[in-house]
Amino acid sequence: MGVTKTQVFTDKQNRIADLAKALAHPARVAIIQHLLKEKSCVCGDLVEVLPLAQATVSQHLKELKNIGILHGEINPPRVCYCINETVWQEAKAIFGEIFEPDIEVACCK
């Protein structure tokens, strides 16, 4: 197996890739959409909203939390998750920069 070459890219490029990877699963997109729609922290009811097992939902929450886009509050037996506003704004800005420029392709038409 090859060695990753992330060190040859800028910190910003690696951050963009990490955010994109975290958002690259429809279950994670659904989790984020649900949290944004609720406009509050969600405690334990994601399994009722998503057609996935608790263990699967937990794994997706872990991935989103690892990247920082979610933060959680542990209040046994419940864990509440919210969108991390700072990281959410960072992701919006980063992806906005990527998709903002209009392109005029002169080839491949």
GROMACS .gro file of N, CA, C and O in nm:
model
  436
    1MET      N    1   0.084  -0.117   0.000
    1MET     CA    2   0.000   0.000   0.000
    1MET      C    3   0.089   0.124   0.000
    1MET      O    4   0.188   0.129   0.071
    2GLY      N    5   0.052   0.223  -0.079
    2GLY     CA    6   0.132   0.344  -0.092
    2GLY      C    7   0.120   0.436   0.027
    2GLY      O    8   0.023   0.432   0.102
    3VAL      N    9   0.221   0.518   0.042
    3VAL     CA   10   0.223   0.616   0.149
    3VAL      C   11   0.147   0.740   0.100
    3VAL      O   12   0.160   0.780  -0.015
    4THR      N   13   0.068   0.799   0.189
    4THR     CA   14  -0.003   0.921   0.149
    4THR      C   15   0.097   1.035   0.137
    4THR      O   16   0.199   1.038   0.205
    5LYS      N   17   0.066   1.127   0.050
    5LYS     CA   18   0.156   1.240   0.026
    5LYS      C   19   0.092   1.370   0.071
    5LYS      O   20   0.113   1.474   0.010
    6THR      N   21   0.015   1.366   0.179
    6THR     CA   22  -0.053   1.486   0.224
    6THR      C   23   0.044   1.596   0.261
    6THR      O   24   0.009   1.715   0.253
    7GLN      N   25   0.166   1.562   0.299
    7GLN     CA   26   0.262   1.663   0.340
    7GLN      C   27   0.309   1.750   0.223
    7GLN      O   28   0.364   1.857   0.246
    8VAL      N   29   0.285   1.708   0.099
    8VAL     CA   30   0.327   1.790  -0.015
    8VAL      C   31   0.223   1.896  -0.050
    8VAL      O   32   0.248   1.979  -0.136
    9PHE      N   33   0.109   1.893   0.019
    9PHE     CA   34   0.002   1.989  -0.004
    9PHE      C   35  -0.003   2.089   0.111
    9PHE      O   36   0.045   2.063   0.220
   10THR      N   37  -0.065   2.203   0.086
   10THR     CA   38  -0.075   2.306   0.190
   10THR      C   39  -0.171   2.261   0.300
   10THR      O   40  -0.254   2.171   0.279
   11ASP      N   41  -0.160   2.327   0.413
   11ASP     CA   42  -0.253   2.298   0.523
   11ASP      C   43  -0.397   2.323   0.478
   11ASP      O   44  -0.486   2.246   0.512
   12LYS      N   45  -0.417   2.429   0.401
   12LYS     CA   46  -0.552   2.461   0.354
   12LYS      C   47  -0.604   2.352   0.261
   12LYS      O   48  -0.721   2.311   0.271
   13GLN      N   49  -0.521   2.304   0.171
   13GLN     CA   50  -0.564   2.197   0.080
   13GLN      C   51  -0.598   2.070   0.158
   13GLN      O   52  -0.696   2.002   0.127
   14ASN      N   53  -0.519   2.039   0.258
   14ASN     CA   54  -0.548   1.922   0.341
   14ASN      C   55  -0.677   1.941   0.421
   14ASN      O   56  -0.755   1.846   0.437
   15ARG      N   57  -0.700   2.061   0.469
   15ARG     CA   58  -0.824   2.090   0.544
   15ARG      C   59  -0.946   2.075   0.454
   15ARG      O   60  -1.047   2.016   0.494
   16ILE      N   61  -0.937   2.128   0.331
   16ILE     CA   62  -1.046   2.114   0.236
   16ILE      C   63  -1.074   1.967   0.210
   16ILE      O   64  -1.190   1.923   0.210
   17ALA      N   65  -0.970   1.889   0.189
   17ALA     CA   66  -0.986   1.746   0.163
   17ALA      C   67  -1.049   1.675   0.283
   17ALA      O   68  -1.137   1.589   0.266
   18ASP      N   69  -1.007   1.711   0.403
   18ASP     CA   70  -1.064   1.650   0.524
   18ASP      C   71  -1.213   1.683   0.538
   18ASP      O   72  -1.294   1.596   0.570
   19LEU      N   73  -1.249   1.809   0.514
   19LEU     CA   74  -1.390   1.848   0.521
   19LEU      C   75  -1.472   1.776   0.414
   19LEU      O   76  -1.581   1.726   0.441
   20ALA      N   77  -1.417   1.771   0.293
   20ALA     CA   78  -1.488   1.704   0.184
   20ALA      C   79  -1.507   1.555   0.215
   20ALA      O   80  -1.615   1.500   0.192
   21LYS      N   81  -1.406   1.493   0.269
   21LYS     CA   82  -1.416   1.350   0.305
   21LYS      C   83  -1.523   1.329   0.410
   21LYS      O   84  -1.601   1.233   0.403
   22ALA      N   85  -1.527   1.417   0.509
   22ALA     CA   86  -1.627   1.403   0.615
   22ALA      C   87  -1.768   1.420   0.562
   22ALA      O   88  -1.863   1.362   0.615
   23LEU      N   89  -1.784   1.499   0.457
   23LEU     CA   90  -1.917   1.524   0.400
   23LEU      C   91  -1.950   1.429   0.284
   23LEU      O   92  -2.056   1.440   0.224
   24ALA      N   93  -1.860   1.336   0.256
   24ALA     CA   94  -1.873   1.252   0.137
   24ALA      C   95  -1.958   1.127   0.157
   24ALA      O   96  -1.941   1.029   0.085
   25HIS      N   97  -2.048   1.130   0.251
   25HIS     CA   98  -2.139   1.017   0.269
   25HIS      C   99  -2.279   1.073   0.288
   25HIS      O  100  -2.300   1.166   0.366
   26PRO      N  101  -2.378   1.015   0.219
   26PRO     CA  102  -2.514   1.070   0.229
   26PRO      C  103  -2.572   1.067   0.370
   26PRO      O  104  -2.651   1.155   0.406
   27ALA      N  105  -2.531   0.972   0.452
   27ALA     CA  106  -2.580   0.969   0.590
   27ALA      C  107  -2.530   1.090   0.668
   27ALA      O  108  -2.603   1.150   0.745
   28ARG      N  109  -2.405   1.129   0.644
   28ARG     CA  110  -2.350   1.245   0.713
   28ARG      C  111  -2.415   1.373   0.664
   28ARG      O  112  -2.441   1.464   0.743
   29VAL      N  113  -2.443   1.379   0.536
   29VAL     CA  114  -2.515   1.494   0.482
   29VAL      C  115  -2.653   1.502   0.546
   29VAL      O  116  -2.698   1.609   0.588
   30ALA      N  117  -2.720   1.388   0.558
   30ALA     CA  118  -2.854   1.385   0.620
   30ALA      C  119  -2.848   1.427   0.766
   30ALA      O  120  -2.937   1.499   0.814
   31ILE      N  121  -2.746   1.386   0.837
   31ILE     CA  122  -2.730   1.425   0.977
   31ILE      C  123  -2.715   1.577   0.988
   31ILE      O  124  -2.783   1.642   1.068
   32ILE      N  125  -2.628   1.632   0.906
   32ILE     CA  126  -2.606   1.777   0.908
   32ILE      C  127  -2.734   1.851   0.869
   32ILE      O  128  -2.772   1.949   0.935
   33GLN      N  129  -2.802   1.805   0.765
   33GLN     CA  130  -2.927   1.870   0.724
   33GLN      C  131  -3.030   1.866   0.836
   33GLN      O  132  -3.100   1.965   0.860
   34HIS      N  133  -3.038   1.754   0.906
   34HIS     CA  134  -3.134   1.743   1.017
   34HIS      C  135  -3.099   1.841   1.129
   34HIS      O  136  -3.187   1.910   1.182
   35LEU      N  137  -2.971   1.847   1.165
   35LEU     CA  138  -2.930   1.938   1.272
   35LEU      C  139  -2.954   2.083   1.233
   35LEU      O  140  -2.996   2.164   1.316
   36LEU      N  141  -2.928   2.117   1.108
   36LEU     CA  142  -2.953   2.254   1.061
   36LEU      C  143  -3.102   2.285   1.062
   36LEU      O  144  -3.142   2.396   1.097
   37LYS      N  145  -3.182   2.188   1.023
   37LYS     CA  146  -3.328   2.209   1.021
   37LYS      C  147  -3.383   2.227   1.162
   37LYS      O  148  -3.467   2.313   1.187
   38GLU      N  149  -3.332   2.150   1.257
   38GLU     CA  150  -3.379   2.159   1.395
   38GLU      C  151  -3.335   2.286   1.464
   38GLU      O  152  -3.396   2.331   1.560
   39LYS      N  153  -3.224   2.344   1.418
   39LYS     CA  154  -3.168   2.466   1.476
   39LYS      C  155  -3.144   2.455   1.627
   39LYS      O  156  -3.162   2.550   1.701
   40SER      N  157  -3.111   2.335   1.668
   40SER     CA  158  -3.080   2.313   1.809
   40SER      C  159  -3.000   2.184   1.821
   40SER      O  160  -2.981   2.113   1.723
   41CYS      N  161  -2.955   2.155   1.940
   41CYS     CA  162  -2.887   2.030   1.964
   41CYS      C  163  -2.987   1.915   1.957
   41CYS      O  164  -3.103   1.930   1.994
   42VAL      N  165  -2.940   1.802   1.908
   42VAL     CA  166  -3.023   1.684   1.897
   42VAL      C  167  -2.967   1.578   1.991
   42VAL      O  168  -2.847   1.550   1.989
   43CYS      N  169  -3.054   1.524   2.072
   43CYS     CA  170  -3.012   1.426   2.171
   43CYS      C  171  -3.077   1.290   2.141
   43CYS      O  172  -3.195   1.271   2.169
   44GLY      N  173  -3.001   1.202   2.081
   44GLY     CA  174  -3.044   1.064   2.068
   44GLY      C  175  -3.154   1.031   1.971
   44GLY      O  176  -3.184   0.915   1.953
   45ASP      N  177  -3.216   1.126   1.904
   45ASP     CA  178  -3.328   1.092   1.818
   45ASP      C  179  -3.289   1.076   1.671
   45ASP      O  180  -3.373   1.058   1.586
   46LEU      N  181  -3.161   1.080   1.640
   46LEU     CA  182  -3.118   1.065   1.502
   46LEU      C  183  -3.150   0.927   1.445
   46LEU      O  184  -3.177   0.914   1.327
   47VAL      N  185  -3.148   0.826   1.529
   47VAL     CA  186  -3.180   0.691   1.483
   47VAL      C  187  -3.326   0.684   1.437
   47VAL      O  188  -3.358   0.611   1.344
   48GLU      N  189  -3.410   0.763   1.500
   48GLU     CA  190  -3.551   0.765   1.459
   48GLU      C  191  -3.570   0.838   1.326
   48GLU      O  192  -3.667   0.814   1.255
   49VAL      N  193  -3.478   0.928   1.294
   49VAL     CA  194  -3.489   1.008   1.173
   49VAL      C  195  -3.422   0.938   1.053
   49VAL      O  196  -3.470   0.949   0.941
   50LEU      N  197  -3.314   0.870   1.077
   50LEU     CA  198  -3.238   0.806   0.971
   50LEU      C  199  -3.268   0.656   0.965
   50LEU      O  200  -3.287   0.593   1.069
   51PRO      N  201  -3.268   0.600   0.845
   51PRO     CA  202  -3.295   0.456   0.832
   51PRO      C  203  -3.169   0.372   0.855
   51PRO      O  204  -3.133   0.288   0.774
   52LEU      N  205  -3.101   0.398   0.966
   52LEU     CA  206  -2.975   0.331   0.996
   52LEU      C  207  -2.974   0.280   1.139
   52LEU      O  208  -3.043   0.334   1.226
   53ALA      N  209  -2.892   0.181   1.163
   53ALA     CA  210  -2.877   0.127   1.298
   53ALA      C  211  -2.803   0.226   1.386
   53ALA      O  212  -2.728   0.311   1.338
   54GLN      N  213  -2.822   0.214   1.516
   54GLN     CA  214  -2.758   0.303   1.614
   54GLN      C  215  -2.606   0.304   1.597
   54GLN      O  216  -2.543   0.409   1.599
   55ALA      N  217  -2.548   0.186   1.578
   55ALA     CA  218  -2.402   0.178   1.564
   55ALA      C  219  -2.354   0.254   1.440
   55ALA      O  220  -2.250   0.320   1.443
   56THR      N  221  -2.430   0.246   1.333
   56THR     CA  222  -2.393   0.316   1.209
   56THR      C  223  -2.405   0.466   1.227
   56THR      O  224  -2.315   0.542   1.187
   57VAL      N  225  -2.513   0.510   1.288
   57VAL     CA  226  -2.531   0.653   1.315
   57VAL      C  227  -2.418   0.703   1.405
   57VAL      O  228  -2.359   0.808   1.379
   58SER      N  229  -2.384   0.627   1.505
   58SER     CA  230  -2.276   0.666   1.596
   58SER      C  231  -2.143   0.681   1.522
   58SER      O  232  -2.066   0.773   1.550
   59GLN      N  233  -2.116   0.591   1.429
   59GLN     CA  234  -1.991   0.599   1.353
   59GLN      C  235  -1.989   0.726   1.267
   59GLN      O  236  -1.887   0.795   1.259
   60HIS      N  237  -2.101   0.759   1.204
   60HIS     CA  238  -2.106   0.880   1.122
   60HIS      C  239  -2.095   1.005   1.210
   60HIS      O  240  -2.028   1.101   1.171
   61LEU      N  241  -2.157   1.004   1.326
   61LEU     CA  242  -2.143   1.117   1.419
   61LEU      C  243  -1.998   1.133   1.462
   61LEU      O  244  -1.947   1.245   1.472
   62LYS      N  245  -1.931   1.022   1.485
   62LYS     CA  246  -1.790   1.026   1.525
   62LYS      C  247  -1.705   1.092   1.416
   62LYS      O  248  -1.619   1.175   1.446
   63GLU      N  249  -1.729   1.056   1.290
   63GLU     CA  250  -1.654   1.116   1.180
   63GLU      C  251  -1.677   1.266   1.171
   63GLU      O  252  -1.583   1.344   1.152
   64LEU      N  253  -1.801   1.308   1.187
   64LEU     CA  254  -1.833   1.451   1.182
   64LEU      C  255  -1.774   1.525   1.303
   64LEU      O  256  -1.729   1.639   1.292
   65LYS      N  257  -1.773   1.459   1.417
   65LYS     CA  258  -1.716   1.521   1.537
   65LYS      C  259  -1.564   1.530   1.524
   65LYS      O  260  -1.504   1.630   1.563
   66ASN      N  261  -1.501   1.428   1.467
   66ASN     CA  262  -1.355   1.429   1.450
   66ASN      C  263  -1.308   1.545   1.364
   66ASN      O  264  -1.202   1.601   1.388
   67ILE      N  265  -1.386   1.580   1.262
   67ILE     CA  266  -1.348   1.690   1.175
   67ILE      C  267  -1.381   1.825   1.238
   67ILE      O  268  -1.337   1.929   1.194
   68GLY      N  269  -1.464   1.821   1.343
   68GLY     CA  270  -1.496   1.943   1.417
   68GLY      C  271  -1.626   2.009   1.377
   68GLY      O  272  -1.665   2.109   1.436
   69ILE      N  273  -1.695   1.954   1.279
   69ILE     CA  274  -1.818   2.019   1.232
   69ILE      C  275  -1.933   1.998   1.330
   69ILE      O  276  -2.030   2.073   1.330
   70LEU      N  277  -1.920   1.898   1.415
   70LEU     CA  278  -2.016   1.877   1.524
   70LEU      C  279  -1.943   1.881   1.656
   70LEU      O  280  -1.825   1.848   1.665
   71HIS      N  281  -2.014   1.922   1.758
   71HIS     CA  282  -1.963   1.903   1.893
   71HIS      C  283  -2.074   1.841   1.974
   71HIS      O  284  -2.192   1.854   1.944
   72GLY      N  285  -2.032   1.765   2.071
   72GLY     CA  286  -2.130   1.692   2.150
   72GLY      C  287  -2.115   1.720   2.297
   72GLY      O  288  -2.009   1.755   2.346
   73GLU      N  289  -2.225   1.701   2.366
   73GLU     CA  290  -2.227   1.716   2.511
   73GLU      C  291  -2.275   1.583   2.569
   73GLU      O  292  -2.384   1.536   2.536
   74ILE      N  293  -2.191   1.524   2.650
   74ILE     CA  294  -2.225   1.395   2.708
   74ILE      C  295  -2.293   1.417   2.841
   74ILE      O  296  -2.237   1.477   2.932
   75ASN      N  297  -2.417   1.372   2.849
   75ASN     CA  298  -2.499   1.380   2.969
   75ASN      C  299  -2.562   1.243   2.988
   75ASN      O  300  -2.675   1.222   2.946
   76PRO      N  301  -2.487   1.147   3.042
   76PRO     CA  302  -2.537   1.009   3.045
   76PRO      C  303  -2.683   1.001   3.088
   76PRO      O  304  -2.722   1.072   3.180
   77PRO      N  305  -2.760   0.920   3.022
   77PRO     CA  306  -2.721   0.825   2.917
   77PRO      C  307  -2.727   0.885   2.777
   77PRO      O  308  -2.717   0.814   2.679
   78ARG      N  309  -2.740   1.013   2.764
   78ARG     CA  310  -2.757   1.075   2.632
   78ARG      C  311  -2.635   1.156   2.592
   78ARG      O  312  -2.565   1.211   2.675
   79VAL      N  313  -2.618   1.164   2.461
   79VAL     CA  314  -2.519   1.252   2.402
   79VAL      C  315  -2.594   1.345   2.308
   79VAL      O  316  -2.672   1.300   2.225
   80CYS      N  317  -2.573   1.473   2.324
   80CYS     CA  318  -2.640   1.572   2.240
   80CYS      C  319  -2.539   1.628   2.141
   80CYS      O  320  -2.425   1.658   2.178
   81TYR      N  321  -2.582   1.641   2.015
   81TYR     CA  322  -2.494   1.693   1.911
   81TYR      C  323  -2.550   1.822   1.853
   81TYR      O  324  -2.670   1.836   1.835
   82CYS      N  325  -2.458   1.913   1.823
   82CYS     CA  326  -2.492   2.041   1.762
   82CYS      C  327  -2.390   2.071   1.652
   82CYS      O  328  -2.278   2.022   1.656
   83ILE      N  329  -2.431   2.157   1.560
   83ILE     CA  330  -2.337   2.208   1.460
   83ILE      C  331  -2.240   2.303   1.530
   83ILE      O  332  -2.282   2.388   1.609
   84ASN      N  333  -2.113   2.288   1.503
   84ASN     CA  334  -2.012   2.380   1.553
   84ASN      C  335  -2.012   2.499   1.459
   84ASN      O  336  -1.966   2.490   1.344
   85GLU      N  337  -2.065   2.610   1.504
   85GLU     CA  338  -2.084   2.729   1.419
   85GLU      C  339  -1.953   2.776   1.355
   85GLU      O  340  -1.951   2.814   1.237
   86THR      N  341  -1.844   2.772   1.428
   86THR     CA  342  -1.715   2.819   1.376
   86THR      C  343  -1.670   2.733   1.259
   86THR      O  344  -1.631   2.785   1.154
   87VAL      N  345  -1.675   2.602   1.275
   87VAL     CA  346  -1.631   2.512   1.169
   87VAL      C  347  -1.730   2.514   1.052
   87VAL      O  348  -1.690   2.504   0.937
   88TRP      N  349  -1.859   2.530   1.083
   88TRP     CA  350  -1.959   2.540   0.977
   88TRP      C  351  -1.930   2.662   0.888
   88TRP      O  352  -1.933   2.653   0.765
   89GLN      N  353  -1.899   2.775   0.950
   89GLN     CA  354  -1.867   2.895   0.873
   89GLN      C  355  -1.738   2.876   0.793
   89GLN      O  356  -1.726   2.923   0.679
   90GLU      N  357  -1.642   2.807   0.854
   90GLU     CA  358  -1.516   2.777   0.783
   90GLU      C  359  -1.545   2.694   0.657
   90GLU      O  360  -1.493   2.724   0.549
   91ALA      N  361  -1.625   2.589   0.672
   91ALA     CA  362  -1.657   2.501   0.558
   91ALA      C  363  -1.731   2.579   0.449
   91ALA      O  364  -1.700   2.564   0.330
   92LYS      N  365  -1.826   2.662   0.489
   92LYS     CA  366  -1.900   2.742   0.391
   92LYS      C  367  -1.804   2.833   0.314
   92LYS      O  368  -1.813   2.846   0.192
   93ALA      N  369  -1.712   2.896   0.385
   93ALA     CA  370  -1.617   2.987   0.320
   93ALA      C  371  -1.523   2.911   0.226
   93ALA      O  372  -1.500   2.953   0.111
   94ILE      N  373  -1.471   2.799   0.273
   94ILE     CA  374  -1.377   2.720   0.191
   94ILE      C  375  -1.443   2.670   0.064
   94ILE      O  376  -1.389   2.686  -0.046
   95PHE      N  377  -1.561   2.610   0.078
   95PHE     CA  378  -1.627   2.555  -0.041
   95PHE      C  379  -1.681   2.667  -0.131
   95PHE      O  380  -1.686   2.652  -0.252
   96GLY      N  381  -1.717   2.779  -0.070
   96GLY     CA  382  -1.758   2.894  -0.149
   96GLY      C  383  -1.644   2.944  -0.237
   96GLY      O  384  -1.664   2.979  -0.354
   97GLU      N  385  -1.522   2.948  -0.183
   97GLU     CA  386  -1.405   2.990  -0.260
   97GLU      C  387  -1.381   2.898  -0.379
   97GLU      O  388  -1.345   2.944  -0.487
   98ILE      N  389  -1.399   2.770  -0.357
   98ILE     CA  390  -1.374   2.673  -0.464
   98ILE      C  391  -1.476   2.688  -0.576
   98ILE      O  392  -1.441   2.687  -0.694
   99PHE      N  393  -1.603   2.703  -0.540
   99PHE     CA  394  -1.709   2.704  -0.640
   99PHE      C  395  -1.748   2.843  -0.690
   99PHE      O  396  -1.828   2.855  -0.781
  100GLU      N  397  -1.689   2.946  -0.631
  100GLU     CA  398  -1.725   3.082  -0.670
  100GLU      C  399  -1.683   3.121  -0.811
  100GLU      O  400  -1.762   3.177  -0.886
  101PRO      N  401  -1.559   3.093  -0.850
  101PRO     CA  402  -1.515   3.141  -0.982
  101PRO      C  403  -1.598   3.077  -1.096
  101PRO      O  404  -1.622   2.957  -1.096
  102ASP      N  405  -1.640   3.162  -1.188
  102ASP     CA  406  -1.704   3.112  -1.309
  102ASP      C  407  -1.593   3.068  -1.404
  102ASP      O  408  -1.487   3.132  -1.411
  103ILE      N  409  -1.618   2.962  -1.476
  103ILE     CA  410  -1.517   2.916  -1.569
  103ILE      C  411  -1.573   2.923  -1.711
  103ILE      O  412  -1.693   2.907  -1.733
  104GLU      N  413  -1.484   2.949  -1.800
  104GLU     CA  414  -1.518   2.947  -1.941
  104GLU      C  415  -1.424   2.848  -2.006
  104GLU      O  416  -1.307   2.876  -2.026
  105VAL      N  417  -1.475   2.731  -2.033
  105VAL     CA  418  -1.393   2.624  -2.089
  105VAL      C  419  -1.386   2.639  -2.239
  105VAL      O  420  -1.489   2.648  -2.308
  106ALA      N  421  -1.266   2.644  -2.290
  106ALA     CA  422  -1.246   2.661  -2.434
  106ALA      C  423  -1.225   2.529  -2.505
  106ALA      O  424  -1.212   2.524  -2.626
  107CYS      N  425  -1.218   2.422  -2.429
  107CYS     CA  426  -1.198   2.291  -2.491
  107CYS      C  427  -1.300   2.192  -2.435
  107CYS      O  428  -1.379   2.226  -2.347
  108CYS      N  429  -1.295   2.072  -2.485
  108CYS     CA  430  -1.378   1.962  -2.433
  108CYS      C  431  -1.527   1.985  -2.449
  108CYS      O  432  -1.605   1.940  -2.366
  109LYS      N  433  -1.568   2.057  -2.550
  109LYS     CA  434  -1.711   2.078  -2.571
  109LYS      C  435  -1.764   1.989  -2.679
  109LYS      O  436  -1.707   1.956  -2.772
   0.00000   0.00000   0.00000
